Amino acid sequence: MERETELALVGRLREGDPDAFDAVYGEYHARLYNFLARLSRRRDVAEDLLEETWLRLVASGTRLQADTRLGPWLYTVARNLFYSYSRSRQIDESCAAGLIGLWPAGTPQPSPFEEAAARELERRVERALASLPAHDREVLLLVTVEGLVPAEAATVCGVTAETMRQRLSRARARLSLALGRTAPEPVMLASEVAP
Amino acid sequence: MTTDDFRVDPSMGELSVLTVHAPDPARAARTTARCHAVMASRRGASPTPAPARAIRRRRLEPALVAGLCAVYLFEVLARALRLYGF
């Protein structure tokens, strides 16, 4: 979304314009849903949290700062709702049950080998991603899937840019291991280099 | 490695195969209807914006409490002086 368009939408949201809400909704609804579904590993939970995210936007619309970045704002709300939900339900992060059934398999039909291979690869990646801890999943989803720049992802997660860089590095290594590859070389941090 | 390198890493590249799934359309329709209803109720609810009312209340409440405290202290002081014959 162009920055000018975004600023105009924020201005209209502050005035309570429902058309502006619809425009933002159209832009982010599916993306937020996929982010929440992969973060929570449950579609029904994602639907609930998604609805609450939009209601929070409506409730806070008139109090938005004029220069609000809608994407990071929405992902922050969605992420915080997920962690609140997890805490309230005391969800065991290590429990990976049900992660394979996150998305429906679709209608079985004969398909070329390439399509089958692509589906297999996607299932493998979904499984690897779902096996990671939530803190790794959110970083990978925000930066790689949702296309947020690391600085924005750091804002969403409430951490510094340096911390985000470390978390990205760790998440990347864990994903590689989960995909059955050798973990990449860890990033040497400036603070770790001996003087 | 910089953060931009993550986008060209093979593991990261494989995340691009993830399909964007569509949420339940019935649930989506319910969500938009609820949000529109909330927006409509907010538009028609109060001619005075809520923040203005909140600011007024924040200023009035401490002043009222301070006034009552002053009256109470004055009365206590007056009775004490009367008790000791001043």
Coordinates of N, CA and C in Angstrom, one line a residue, chain A residues 24-141:
Chain A
V24 N -9.2 -0.9 4.2 CA -8.1 -1.5 5.0 C -8.4 -3.0 5.2
Y25 N -9.6 -3.3 5.4 CA -10.1 -4.7 5.6 C -9.7 -5.5 4.4
G26 N -10.0 -5.0 3.2 CA -9.7 -5.7 1.9 C -8.3 -5.9 1.8
E27 N -7.4 -5.0 2.2 CA -6.0 -5.1 2.1 C -5.4 -6.1 3.0
Y28 N -5.9 -6.2 4.2 CA -5.2 -7.0 5.3 C -5.9 -8.2 5.8
H29 N -7.2 -8.4 5.4 CA -8.0 -9.4 6.1 C -7.3 -10.8 5.9
A30 N -7.1 -11.2 4.6 CA -6.5 -12.5 4.3 C -5.1 -12.7 4.9
R31 N -4.3 -11.6 4.8 CA -3.0 -11.6 5.3 C -2.9 -11.8 6.8
L32 N -3.8 -11.1 7.5 CA -3.8 -11.3 9.0 C -4.3 -12.7 9.4
Y33 N -5.3 -13.2 8.6 CA -5.8 -14.5 8.9 C -4.7 -15.6 8.7
N34 N -3.9 -15.5 7.6 CA -2.9 -16.5 7.4 C -1.8 -16.3 8.5
F35 N -1.5 -15.1 8.9 CA -0.5 -14.9 9.9 C -1.0 -15.5 11.2
L36 N -2.2 -15.2 11.6 CA -2.7 -15.7 12.9 C -2.9 -17.3 12.8
A37 N -3.3 -17.8 11.7 CA -3.5 -19.2 11.6 C -2.2 -20.0 11.7
R38 N -1.1 -19.4 11.1 CA 0.2 -20.1 11.2 C 0.8 -19.8 12.6
L39 N 0.5 -18.7 13.2 CA 1.0 -18.5 14.5 C 0.3 -19.3 15.6
S40 N -1.0 -19.4 15.5 CA -1.7 -20.2 16.5 C -1.9 -21.7 16.1
R41 N -1.6 -22.0 14.8 CA -1.7 -23.3 14.3 C -3.2 -23.9 14.4
R42 N -4.1 -22.9 14.5 CA -5.5 -23.3 14.5 C -6.4 -22.3 13.8
R43 N -7.2 -22.8 12.8 CA -8.0 -21.9 12.0 C -9.1 -21.3 12.8
D44 N -9.7 -22.0 13.7 CA -10.9 -21.5 14.5 C -10.4 -20.4 15.4
V45 N -9.2 -20.6 16.0 CA -8.6 -19.5 16.9 C -8.3 -18.3 16.0
A46 N -7.7 -18.6 14.9 CA -7.3 -17.4 14.0 C -8.5 -16.6 13.6
E47 N -9.6 -17.3 13.3 CA -10.9 -16.5 13.0 C -11.3 -15.7 14.1
D48 N -11.3 -16.2 15.3 CA -11.7 -15.4 16.5 C -10.8 -14.2 16.8
L49 N -9.5 -14.5 16.7 CA -8.5 -13.4 16.9 C -8.6 -12.3 15.8
L50 N -8.9 -12.8 14.6 CA -9.0 -11.9 13.5 C -10.2 -10.9 13.7
E51 N -11.3 -11.5 14.1 CA -12.5 -10.6 14.4 C -12.2 -9.6 15.5
E52 N -11.5 -10.1 16.5 CA -11.2 -9.2 17.6 C -10.2 -8.1 17.2
T53 N -9.3 -8.4 16.3 CA -8.3 -7.4 15.7 C -9.1 -6.3 15.0
W54 N -10.1 -6.7 14.2 CA -10.8 -5.7 13.5 C -11.7 -4.8 14.4
L55 N -12.2 -5.5 15.4 CA -13.0 -4.7 16.4 C -12.1 -3.7 17.2
R56 N -10.9 -4.1 17.4 CA -10.0 -3.2 18.1 C -9.6 -2.0 17.2
L57 N -9.5 -2.2 15.9 CA -9.2 -1.1 15.0 C -10.4 -0.2 15.0
V58 N -11.6 -0.7 14.9 CA -12.8 0.2 14.9 C -12.9 0.9 16.3
A59 N -12.6 0.3 17.4 CA -12.7 0.9 18.7 C -11.6 2.0 18.8
S60 N -10.4 1.8 18.2 CA -9.3 2.7 18.4 C -9.2 3.7 17.2
G61 N -10.1 3.5 16.2 CA -10.0 4.3 15.0 C -9.8 5.8 15.2
T62 N -10.6 6.4 16.0 CA -10.6 7.8 16.2 C -9.4 8.3 17.0
R63 N -8.7 7.4 17.7 CA -7.6 7.7 18.5 C -6.2 7.4 17.8
L64 N -6.3 6.9 16.5 CA -5.1 6.6 15.8 C -4.2 7.8 15.6
Q65 N -2.9 7.7 15.7 CA -2.0 8.8 15.3 C -2.1 9.0 13.8
A66 N -2.0 10.3 13.4 CA -2.1 10.6 12.0 C -1.1 9.9 11.1
D67 N 0.1 9.5 11.7 CA 1.1 8.9 10.9 C 1.2 7.4 11.1
T68 N 0.1 6.8 11.6 CA 0.1 5.4 12.0 C 0.4 4.5 10.7
R69 N 1.3 3.5 10.9 CA 1.5 2.6 9.8 C 0.5 1.4 10.1
L70 N -0.5 1.3 9.2 CA -1.6 0.3 9.5 C -1.1 -1.1 9.6
G71 N -0.2 -1.5 8.7 CA 0.3 -2.9 8.7 C 0.8 -3.3 10.0
P72 N 1.9 -2.6 10.4 CA 2.5 -2.9 11.7 C 1.5 -2.8 12.9
W73 N 0.6 -1.8 12.8 CA -0.4 -1.6 13.9 C -1.3 -2.9 14.0
L74 N -1.7 -3.3 12.9 CA -2.7 -4.5 12.9 C -1.9 -5.7 13.3
Y75 N -0.7 -5.9 12.8 CA 0.0 -7.1 13.2 C 0.4 -7.1 14.7
T76 N 0.6 -5.9 15.2 CA 0.9 -5.8 16.6 C -0.3 -6.2 17.5
V77 N -1.5 -5.7 17.1 CA -2.7 -6.1 17.8 C -3.0 -7.6 17.7
A78 N -2.8 -8.1 16.5 CA -3.1 -9.5 16.2 C -2.1 -10.4 17.1
R79 N -0.9 -10.0 17.1 CA 0.1 -10.7 17.8 C -0.1 -10.7 19.3
N80 N -0.4 -9.5 19.8 CA -0.7 -9.4 21.3 C -2.0 -10.2 21.6
L81 N -3.0 -10.2 20.8 CA -4.2 -11.0 21.1 C -3.8 -12.4 21.1
F82 N -2.9 -12.9 20.2 CA -2.6 -14.3 20.2 C -1.9 -14.6 21.5
Y83 N -0.9 -13.8 22.0 CA -0.2 -14.1 23.2 C -1.1 -14.0 24.4
S84 N -2.1 -13.1 24.4 CA -3.0 -13.0 25.5 C -3.9 -14.3 25.5
Y85 N -4.3 -14.7 24.4 CA -5.1 -16.0 24.3 C -4.3 -17.2 24.8
S86 N -3.0 -17.2 24.3 CA -2.2 -18.4 24.7 C -2.0 -18.4 26.2
R87 N -1.8 -17.2 26.8 CA -1.6 -17.2 28.3 C -2.9 -17.6 29.0
S88 N -4.0 -17.1 28.5 CA -5.3 -17.4 29.2 C -5.6 -18.9 29.1
R89 N -5.2 -19.5 28.0 CA -5.5 -20.9 27.8 C -4.3 -21.8 28.3
Q90 N -3.2 -21.2 28.6 CA -2.0 -21.9 29.0 C -1.7 -23.0 28.0
I91 N -1.6 -22.5 26.7 CA -1.3 -23.4 25.7 C 0.1 -23.9 25.7
D92 N 0.3 -25.2 25.6 CA 1.6 -25.8 25.7 C 2.3 -25.6 24.3
E93 N 3.3 -24.8 24.3 CA 4.0 -24.5 23.0 C 4.6 -25.8 22.4
S94 N 5.0 -26.7 23.2 CA 5.6 -27.9 22.7 C 4.6 -28.9 22.0
C95 N 3.4 -28.6 22.3 CA 2.3 -29.6 21.8 C 2.1 -29.2 20.3
A96 N 2.5 -30.1 19.5 CA 2.4 -29.9 18.0 C 1.2 -30.7 17.4
A97 N 0.3 -31.1 18.3 CA -0.8 -31.9 17.8 C -1.7 -31.1 16.9
G98 N -2.2 -31.6 15.8 CA -3.1 -30.9 15.0 C -2.5 -30.0 14.0
L99 N -1.1 -29.9 14.0 CA -0.5 -28.9 13.1 C -0.6 -29.4 11.7
I100 N -0.6 -30.7 11.5 CA -0.6 -31.2 10.1 C -2.0 -30.9 9.5
G101 N -3.0 -30.8 10.2 CA -4.3 -30.6 9.7 C -4.7 -29.1 9.7
L102 N -3.7 -28.2 9.7 CA -4.0 -26.8 9.7 C -4.9 -26.4 8.5
W103 N -4.5 -26.7 7.3 CA -5.2 -26.4 6.2 C -5.9 -27.6 5.5
P104 N -7.1 -27.4 5.0 CA -7.7 -28.6 4.4 C -6.9 -29.0 3.1
A105 N -7.0 -30.3 2.9 CA -6.2 -30.8 1.8 C -6.7 -30.4 0.4
G106 N -7.9 -30.0 0.3 CA -8.5 -29.6 -1.0 C -9.1 -30.9 -1.7
T107 N -9.7 -30.6 -2.8 CA -10.3 -31.8 -3.5 C -9.3 -32.6 -4.2
P108 N -9.2 -33.9 -3.9 CA -8.2 -34.7 -4.5 C -8.6 -34.9 -6.0
Q109 N -7.6 -34.6 -6.8 CA -7.9 -34.8 -8.3 C -6.5 -35.2 -8.9
P110 N -6.5 -35.8 -10.1 CA -5.3 -36.2 -10.7 C -4.6 -34.9 -11.1
S111 N -3.3 -34.8 -10.9 CA -2.5 -33.6 -11.2 C -1.1 -34.0 -11.7
P112 N -0.5 -33.1 -12.5 CA 0.9 -33.4 -12.9 C 1.8 -33.5 -11.8
F113 N 3.0 -34.1 -12.1 CA 4.0 -34.3 -11.0 C 4.4 -33.0 -10.4
E114 N 4.6 -32.0 -11.2 CA 5.1 -30.7 -10.6 C 4.1 -30.2 -9.5
E115 N 2.8 -30.3 -9.8 CA 1.9 -29.8 -8.8 C 1.9 -30.6 -7.6
A116 N 2.1 -31.9 -7.7 CA 2.2 -32.8 -6.5 C 3.4 -32.5 -5.7
A117 N 4.5 -32.2 -6.5 CA 5.8 -31.9 -5.8 C 5.6 -30.6 -5.0
A118 N 5.0 -29.6 -5.7 CA 4.8 -28.3 -5.1 C 4.0 -28.4 -3.8
R119 N 2.9 -29.3 -3.9 CA 2.1 -29.4 -2.7 C 2.8 -30.1 -1.6
E120 N 3.7 -31.1 -2.0 CA 4.5 -31.8 -1.0 C 5.4 -30.9 -0.3
L121 N 6.1 -30.0 -1.1 CA 7.0 -29.0 -0.6 C 6.3 -28.1 0.4
E122 N 5.1 -27.6 0.0 CA 4.4 -26.7 0.8 C 4.0 -27.4 2.1
R123 N 3.6 -28.6 2.1 CA 3.2 -29.3 3.3 C 4.4 -29.5 4.2
R124 N 5.6 -29.7 3.6 CA 6.8 -29.9 4.3 C 7.2 -28.6 5.0
V125 N 7.1 -27.5 4.3 CA 7.4 -26.2 4.9 C 6.4 -25.8 6.0
E126 N 5.1 -26.1 5.7 CA 4.1 -25.8 6.8 C 4.4 -26.6 8.0
R127 N 4.8 -27.9 7.9 CA 5.1 -28.7 9.0 C 6.3 -28.2 9.8
A128 N 7.4 -27.8 9.0 CA 8.6 -27.3 9.6 C 8.3 -26.0 10.4
L129 N 7.5 -25.1 9.7 CA 7.2 -23.9 10.4 C 6.4 -24.1 11.6
A130 N 5.4 -25.0 11.6 CA 4.6 -25.2 12.7 C 5.3 -25.9 13.9
S131 N 6.4 -26.5 13.6 CA 7.2 -27.2 14.6 C 8.1 -26.2 15.4
L132 N 8.2 -25.0 14.9 CA 9.1 -24.0 15.6 C 8.3 -23.4 16.7
P133 N 9.0 -22.8 17.7 CA 8.4 -22.1 18.8 C 7.7 -20.8 18.2
A134 N 6.7 -20.4 18.9 CA 5.9 -19.2 18.4 C 6.8 -18.0 18.2
H135 N 7.8 -17.8 19.0 CA 8.6 -16.6 18.8 C 9.4 -16.7 17.5
D136 N 9.8 -17.9 17.1 CA 10.5 -18.0 15.8 C 9.5 -17.9 14.6
R137 N 8.3 -18.5 14.8 CA 7.3 -18.4 13.8 C 6.9 -17.0 13.5
E138 N 6.7 -16.2 14.5 CA 6.2 -14.9 14.3 C 7.2 -14.0 13.5
V139 N 8.5 -14.2 13.8 CA 9.6 -13.5 13.2 C 9.6 -13.9 11.7
L140 N 9.6 -15.2 11.4 CA 9.7 -15.6 10.0 C 8.4 -15.2 9.2
L141 N 7.3 -15.3 9.9 CA 6.1 -14.9 9.2 C 6.0 -13.4 8.9

